[in-house]
Tab-separated table of C-alpha atoms in Angstrom:
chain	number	residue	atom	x	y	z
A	1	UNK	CA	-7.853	-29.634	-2.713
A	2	UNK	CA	-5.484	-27.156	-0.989
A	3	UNK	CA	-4.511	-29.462	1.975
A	4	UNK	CA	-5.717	-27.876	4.729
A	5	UNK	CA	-8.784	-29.399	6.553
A	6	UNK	CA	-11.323	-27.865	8.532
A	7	UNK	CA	-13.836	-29.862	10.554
A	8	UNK	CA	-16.568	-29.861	11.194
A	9	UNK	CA	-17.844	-28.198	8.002
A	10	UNK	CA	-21.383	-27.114	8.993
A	11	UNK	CA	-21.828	-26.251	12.576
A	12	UNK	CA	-25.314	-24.981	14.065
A	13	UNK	CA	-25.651	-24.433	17.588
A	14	UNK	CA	-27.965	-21.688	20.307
A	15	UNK	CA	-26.656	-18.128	21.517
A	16	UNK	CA	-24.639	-18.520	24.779
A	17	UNK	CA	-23.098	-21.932	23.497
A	18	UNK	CA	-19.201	-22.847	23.074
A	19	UNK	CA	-17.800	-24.462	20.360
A	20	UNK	CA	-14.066	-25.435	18.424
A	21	UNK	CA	-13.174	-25.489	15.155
A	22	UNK	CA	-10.604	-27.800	13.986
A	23	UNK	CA	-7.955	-27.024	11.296
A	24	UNK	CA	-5.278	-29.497	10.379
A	25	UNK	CA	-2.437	-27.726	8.320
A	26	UNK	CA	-0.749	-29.082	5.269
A	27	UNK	CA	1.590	-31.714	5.906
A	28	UNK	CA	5.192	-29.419	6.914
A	29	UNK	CA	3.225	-26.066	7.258
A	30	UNK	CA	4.160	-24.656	10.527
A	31	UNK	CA	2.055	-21.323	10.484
A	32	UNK	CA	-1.734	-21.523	10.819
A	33	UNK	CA	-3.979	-18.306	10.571
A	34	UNK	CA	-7.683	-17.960	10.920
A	35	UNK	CA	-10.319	-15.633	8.985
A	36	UNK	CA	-13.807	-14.649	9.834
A	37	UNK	CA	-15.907	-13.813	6.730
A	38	UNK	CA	-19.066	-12.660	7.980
A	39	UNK	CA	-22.046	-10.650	5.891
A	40	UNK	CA	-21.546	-7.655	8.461
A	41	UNK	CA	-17.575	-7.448	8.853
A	42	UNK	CA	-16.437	-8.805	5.470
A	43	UNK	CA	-13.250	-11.008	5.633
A	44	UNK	CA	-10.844	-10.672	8.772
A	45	UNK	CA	-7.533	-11.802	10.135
A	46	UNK	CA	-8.387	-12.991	13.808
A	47	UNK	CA	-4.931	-15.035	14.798
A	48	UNK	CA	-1.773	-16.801	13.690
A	49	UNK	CA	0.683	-19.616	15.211
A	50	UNK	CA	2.985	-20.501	14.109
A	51	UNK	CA	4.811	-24.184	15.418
A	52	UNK	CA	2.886	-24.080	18.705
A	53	UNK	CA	2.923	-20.130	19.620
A	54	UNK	CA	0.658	-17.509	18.801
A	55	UNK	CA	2.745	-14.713	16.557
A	56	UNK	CA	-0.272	-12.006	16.308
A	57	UNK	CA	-3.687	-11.241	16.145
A	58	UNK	CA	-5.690	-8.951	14.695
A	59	UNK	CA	-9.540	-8.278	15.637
A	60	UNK	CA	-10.483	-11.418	17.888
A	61	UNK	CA	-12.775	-10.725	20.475
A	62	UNK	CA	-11.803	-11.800	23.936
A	63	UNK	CA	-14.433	-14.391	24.045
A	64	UNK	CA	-12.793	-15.857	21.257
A	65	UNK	CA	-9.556	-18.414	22.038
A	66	UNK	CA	-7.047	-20.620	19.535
A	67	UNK	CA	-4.213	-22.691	20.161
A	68	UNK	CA	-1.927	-24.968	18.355
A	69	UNK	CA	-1.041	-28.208	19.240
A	70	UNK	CA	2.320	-30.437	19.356
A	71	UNK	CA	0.886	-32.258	15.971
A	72	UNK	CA	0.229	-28.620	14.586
A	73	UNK	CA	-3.240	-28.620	14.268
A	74	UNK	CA	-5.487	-25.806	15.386
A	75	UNK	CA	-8.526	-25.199	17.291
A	76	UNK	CA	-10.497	-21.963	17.579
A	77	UNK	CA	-12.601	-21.979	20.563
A	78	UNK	CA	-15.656	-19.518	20.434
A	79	UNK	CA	-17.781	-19.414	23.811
A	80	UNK	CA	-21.188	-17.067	25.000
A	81	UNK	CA	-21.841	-16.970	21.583
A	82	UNK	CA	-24.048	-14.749	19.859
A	83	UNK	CA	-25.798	-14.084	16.608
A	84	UNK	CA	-23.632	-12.293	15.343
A	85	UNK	CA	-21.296	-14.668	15.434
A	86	UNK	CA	-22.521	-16.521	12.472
A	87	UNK	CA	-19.966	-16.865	9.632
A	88	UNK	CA	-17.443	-18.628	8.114
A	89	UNK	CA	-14.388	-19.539	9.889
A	90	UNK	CA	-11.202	-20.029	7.865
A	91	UNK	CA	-8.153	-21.064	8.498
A	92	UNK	CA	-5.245	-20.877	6.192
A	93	UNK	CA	-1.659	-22.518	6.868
A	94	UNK	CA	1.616	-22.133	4.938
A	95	UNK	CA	5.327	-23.245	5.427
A	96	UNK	CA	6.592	-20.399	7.587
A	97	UNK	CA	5.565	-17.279	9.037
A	98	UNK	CA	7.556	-15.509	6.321
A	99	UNK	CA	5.071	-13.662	3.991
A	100	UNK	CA	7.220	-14.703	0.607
A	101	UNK	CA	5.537	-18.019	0.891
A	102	UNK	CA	2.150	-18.749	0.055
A	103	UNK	CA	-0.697	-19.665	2.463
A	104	UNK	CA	-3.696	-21.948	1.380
A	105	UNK	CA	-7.074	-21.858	2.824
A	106	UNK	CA	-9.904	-24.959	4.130
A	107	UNK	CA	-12.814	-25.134	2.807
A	108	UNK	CA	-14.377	-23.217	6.381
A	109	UNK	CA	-16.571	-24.159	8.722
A	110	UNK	CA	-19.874	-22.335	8.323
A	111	UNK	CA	-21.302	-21.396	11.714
A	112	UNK	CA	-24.760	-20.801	12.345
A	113	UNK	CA	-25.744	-19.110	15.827
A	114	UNK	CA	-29.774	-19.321	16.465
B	1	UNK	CA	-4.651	2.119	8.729
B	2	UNK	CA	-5.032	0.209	5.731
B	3	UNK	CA	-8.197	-0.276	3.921
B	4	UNK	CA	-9.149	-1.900	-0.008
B	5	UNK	CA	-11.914	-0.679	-1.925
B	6	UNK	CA	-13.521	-3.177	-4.302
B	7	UNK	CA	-16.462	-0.436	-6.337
B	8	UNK	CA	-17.976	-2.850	-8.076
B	9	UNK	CA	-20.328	-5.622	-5.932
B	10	UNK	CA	-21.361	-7.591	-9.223
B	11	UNK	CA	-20.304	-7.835	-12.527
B	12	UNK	CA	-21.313	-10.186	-15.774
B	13	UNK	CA	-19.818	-10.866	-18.977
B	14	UNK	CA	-20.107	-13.411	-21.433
B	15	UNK	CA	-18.241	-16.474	-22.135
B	16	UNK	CA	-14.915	-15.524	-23.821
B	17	UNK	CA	-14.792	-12.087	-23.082
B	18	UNK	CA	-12.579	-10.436	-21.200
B	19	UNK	CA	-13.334	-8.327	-18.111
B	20	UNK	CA	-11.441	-6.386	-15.418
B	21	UNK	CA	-12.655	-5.938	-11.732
B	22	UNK	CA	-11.330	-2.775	-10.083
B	23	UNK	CA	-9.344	-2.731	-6.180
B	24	UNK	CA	-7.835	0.402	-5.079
B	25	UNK	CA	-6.670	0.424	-1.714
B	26	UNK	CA	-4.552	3.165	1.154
B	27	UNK	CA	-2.013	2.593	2.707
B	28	UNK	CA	1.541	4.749	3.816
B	29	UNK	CA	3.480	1.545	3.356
B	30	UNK	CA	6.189	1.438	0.840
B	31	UNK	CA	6.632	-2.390	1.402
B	32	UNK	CA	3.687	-4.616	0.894
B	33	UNK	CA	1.981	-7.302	-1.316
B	34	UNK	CA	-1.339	-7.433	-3.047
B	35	UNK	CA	-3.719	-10.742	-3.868
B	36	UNK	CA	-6.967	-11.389	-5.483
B	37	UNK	CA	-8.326	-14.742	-4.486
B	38	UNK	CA	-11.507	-16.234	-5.708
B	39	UNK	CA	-14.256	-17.843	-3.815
B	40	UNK	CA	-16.085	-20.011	-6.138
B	41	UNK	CA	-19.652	-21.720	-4.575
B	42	UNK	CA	-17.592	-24.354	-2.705
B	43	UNK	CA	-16.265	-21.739	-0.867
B	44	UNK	CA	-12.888	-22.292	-1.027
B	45	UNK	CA	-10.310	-19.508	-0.932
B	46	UNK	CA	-8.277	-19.836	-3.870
B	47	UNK	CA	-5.024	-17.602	-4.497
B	48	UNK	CA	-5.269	-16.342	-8.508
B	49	UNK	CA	-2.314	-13.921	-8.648
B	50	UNK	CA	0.036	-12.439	-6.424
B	51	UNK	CA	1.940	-8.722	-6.972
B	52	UNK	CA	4.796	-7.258	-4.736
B	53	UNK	CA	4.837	-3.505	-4.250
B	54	UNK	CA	8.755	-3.391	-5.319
B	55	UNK	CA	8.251	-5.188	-8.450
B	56	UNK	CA	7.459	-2.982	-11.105
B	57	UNK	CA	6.660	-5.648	-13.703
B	58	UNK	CA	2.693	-6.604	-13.220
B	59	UNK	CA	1.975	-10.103	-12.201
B	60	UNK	CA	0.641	-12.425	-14.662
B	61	UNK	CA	-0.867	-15.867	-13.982
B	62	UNK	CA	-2.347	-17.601	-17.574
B	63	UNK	CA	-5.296	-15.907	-18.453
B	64	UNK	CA	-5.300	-13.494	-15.010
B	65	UNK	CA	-3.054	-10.342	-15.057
B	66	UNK	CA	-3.418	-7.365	-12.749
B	67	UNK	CA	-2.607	-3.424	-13.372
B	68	UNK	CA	-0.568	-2.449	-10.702
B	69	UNK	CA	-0.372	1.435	-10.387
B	70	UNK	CA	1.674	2.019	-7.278
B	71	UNK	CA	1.467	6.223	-7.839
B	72	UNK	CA	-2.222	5.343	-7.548
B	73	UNK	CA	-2.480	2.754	-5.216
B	74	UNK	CA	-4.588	0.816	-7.663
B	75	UNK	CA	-4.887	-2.840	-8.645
B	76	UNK	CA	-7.202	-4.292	-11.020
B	77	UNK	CA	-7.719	-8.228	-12.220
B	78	UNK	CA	-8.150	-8.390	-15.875
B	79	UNK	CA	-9.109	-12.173	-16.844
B	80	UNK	CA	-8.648	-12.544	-20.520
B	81	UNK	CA	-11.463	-15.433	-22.490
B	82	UNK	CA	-13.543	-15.732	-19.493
B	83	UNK	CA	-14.887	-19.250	-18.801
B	84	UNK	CA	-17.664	-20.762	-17.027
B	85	UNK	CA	-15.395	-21.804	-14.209
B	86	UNK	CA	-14.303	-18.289	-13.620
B	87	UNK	CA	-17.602	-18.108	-11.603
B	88	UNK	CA	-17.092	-16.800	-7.882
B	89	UNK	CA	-16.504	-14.009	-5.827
B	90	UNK	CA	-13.210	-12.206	-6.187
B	91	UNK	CA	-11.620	-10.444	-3.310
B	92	UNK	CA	-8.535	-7.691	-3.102
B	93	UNK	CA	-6.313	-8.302	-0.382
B	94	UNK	CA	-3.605	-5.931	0.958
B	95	UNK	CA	-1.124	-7.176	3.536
B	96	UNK	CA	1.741	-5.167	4.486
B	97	UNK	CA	5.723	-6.812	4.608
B	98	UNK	CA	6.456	-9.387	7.509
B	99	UNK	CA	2.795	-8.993	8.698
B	100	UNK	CA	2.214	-13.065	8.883
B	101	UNK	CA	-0.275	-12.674	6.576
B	102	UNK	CA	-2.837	-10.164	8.390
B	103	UNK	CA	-4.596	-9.751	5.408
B	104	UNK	CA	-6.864	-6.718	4.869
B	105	UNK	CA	-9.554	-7.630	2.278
B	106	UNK	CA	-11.979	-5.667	0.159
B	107	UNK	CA	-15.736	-6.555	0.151
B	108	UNK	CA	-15.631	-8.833	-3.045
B	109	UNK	CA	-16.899	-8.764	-6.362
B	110	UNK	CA	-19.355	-11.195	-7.920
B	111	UNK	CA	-18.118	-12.484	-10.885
B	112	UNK	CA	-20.988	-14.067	-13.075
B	113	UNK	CA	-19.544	-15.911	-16.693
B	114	UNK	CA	-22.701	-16.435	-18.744
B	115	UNK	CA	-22.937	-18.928	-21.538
C-alpha cells in the first residue's frame, strides 16, 4: 500500500457527463500529480500542485479541471465527456515538488465512458 | 521533445531465469532521471529502480539492475532469478531535472514469469 488513495475506484458513467476523481496524498506529501493511461495515448502527465497551487501541466484538455484543497487532497474534474475519455486516472503525490524525492502512485480510478 | 521507446510489447521467461527488457529513449537534455515502474494486475504503479543521468554507476535495486548507456541514450531492466511475482507490465519513464515529475513514459512491456 503506497499511501495514496484514489476514490472512487471504478467509475462508469454516459458521454456528455461530469465527474471528479478524488486523490488523498500521503500523510506530509505536499505535491500531487495526475496520469492518464489510456489504450490510445499510453501513460501521460496531465497536472501537478503542489500545497494548494497548480505548478504545471502537461497535455490536459481544457475540458479537463483539478484543484487542491486546504487538507491537500485533490480532485480532477472531467466534464462533456466522451469515449475517449475512458482510462485510468492516476494520481501520484510525494513530499515536495523537488524531483530528488520519490512520488508514489493510487491504485487509479478506472473510468468507463459509454 | 522527449520520447522512450520500449521495442518489445511482451516478453516470457521461466521461473528463475533472468531476463532484460530494452528502453531507449531521445532527448537533448544533459540533466535528467530515468525509472522503470511495474504495473502488476492490481494496477498499481510501483517504482522498481531509479538512475540519474550524472551518475555513472548503474542503479541496482536487489534482484533489478539497469544498463545505463548515456552515449546511447539507452536503458535496459535486467531482473536476475525471475519470480512469479515479477508478473506485470513494466514501463520506461524519462523525466527531465526540476520537471515536477512530468514523466514521459514508454508503451510498456508485458512481463509474463512462467512456472
Amino acid at each position: 500500500d503506497s499511501g495514496v488513495t484514489q476514490t472512487p475506484k471504478h467509475l462508469i458513467t454516459a458521454t456528455g457527463q461530469r465527474v471528479t476523481l478524488r486523490c488523498s496524498p500521503r500523510s506530509g506529501d505536499l505535491s500531487v500529480y495526475w496520469y492518464q493511461q489510456s489504450l490510445d495515448q499510453g501513460l501521460q502527465f496531465l497536472i501537478q500542485y503542489y500545497n494548494g497551487e497548480e505548478r504545471a501541466k502537461g497535455n490536459i484538455l481544457e475540458r479537463f479541471s483539478a484543484q487542491q484543497f486546504p487538507d491537500l487532497h485533490s480532485e480532477l474534474n472531467l466534464s462533456s465527456l466522451e469515449l475517449g475519455d475512458s482510462a485510468l486516472y492516476f494520481c501520484a503525490s510525494s513530499v515536495s515538488g523537488k524531483t530528488n524525492t520519490e512520488a508514489f502512485f493510487g491504485q487509479g480510478t478506472r473510468l468507463t465512458v459509454v | 521533445a522527449q520520447t522512450v521507446t520500449q521495442s518489445q510489447p511482451e516478453m516470457s521467461v521461466q521461473e528463475a531465469e533472468t531476463v532484460t527488457l530494452s528502453c531507449t529513449y531521445d532527448t537533448s537534455e544533459s540533466n535528467y532521471y530515468l525509472f522503470w515502474y511495474k504495473q502488476p494486475p492490481s494496477r498499481q504503479m510501483i517504482l522498481v529502480i531509479r538512475q540519474e543521468a550524472y551518475k555513472q554507476q548503474n542503479a541496482t535495486e536487489n534482484r533489478f539492475s539497469v544498463n545505463f548507456q548515456k552515449a546511447a541514450k539507452s536503458f535496459s531492466l535486467k531482473i536476475s532469478d525471475s519470480q512469479l511475482g515479477d508478473t506485470a507490465m513494466y514501463f520506461c519513464a524519462f523525466m527531465k531535472r526540476n520537471s515536477n515529475y512530468q514523466l514521459i513514459w514508454g508503451a510498456g512491456t508485458k512481463l509474463i514469469i512462467k512456472p
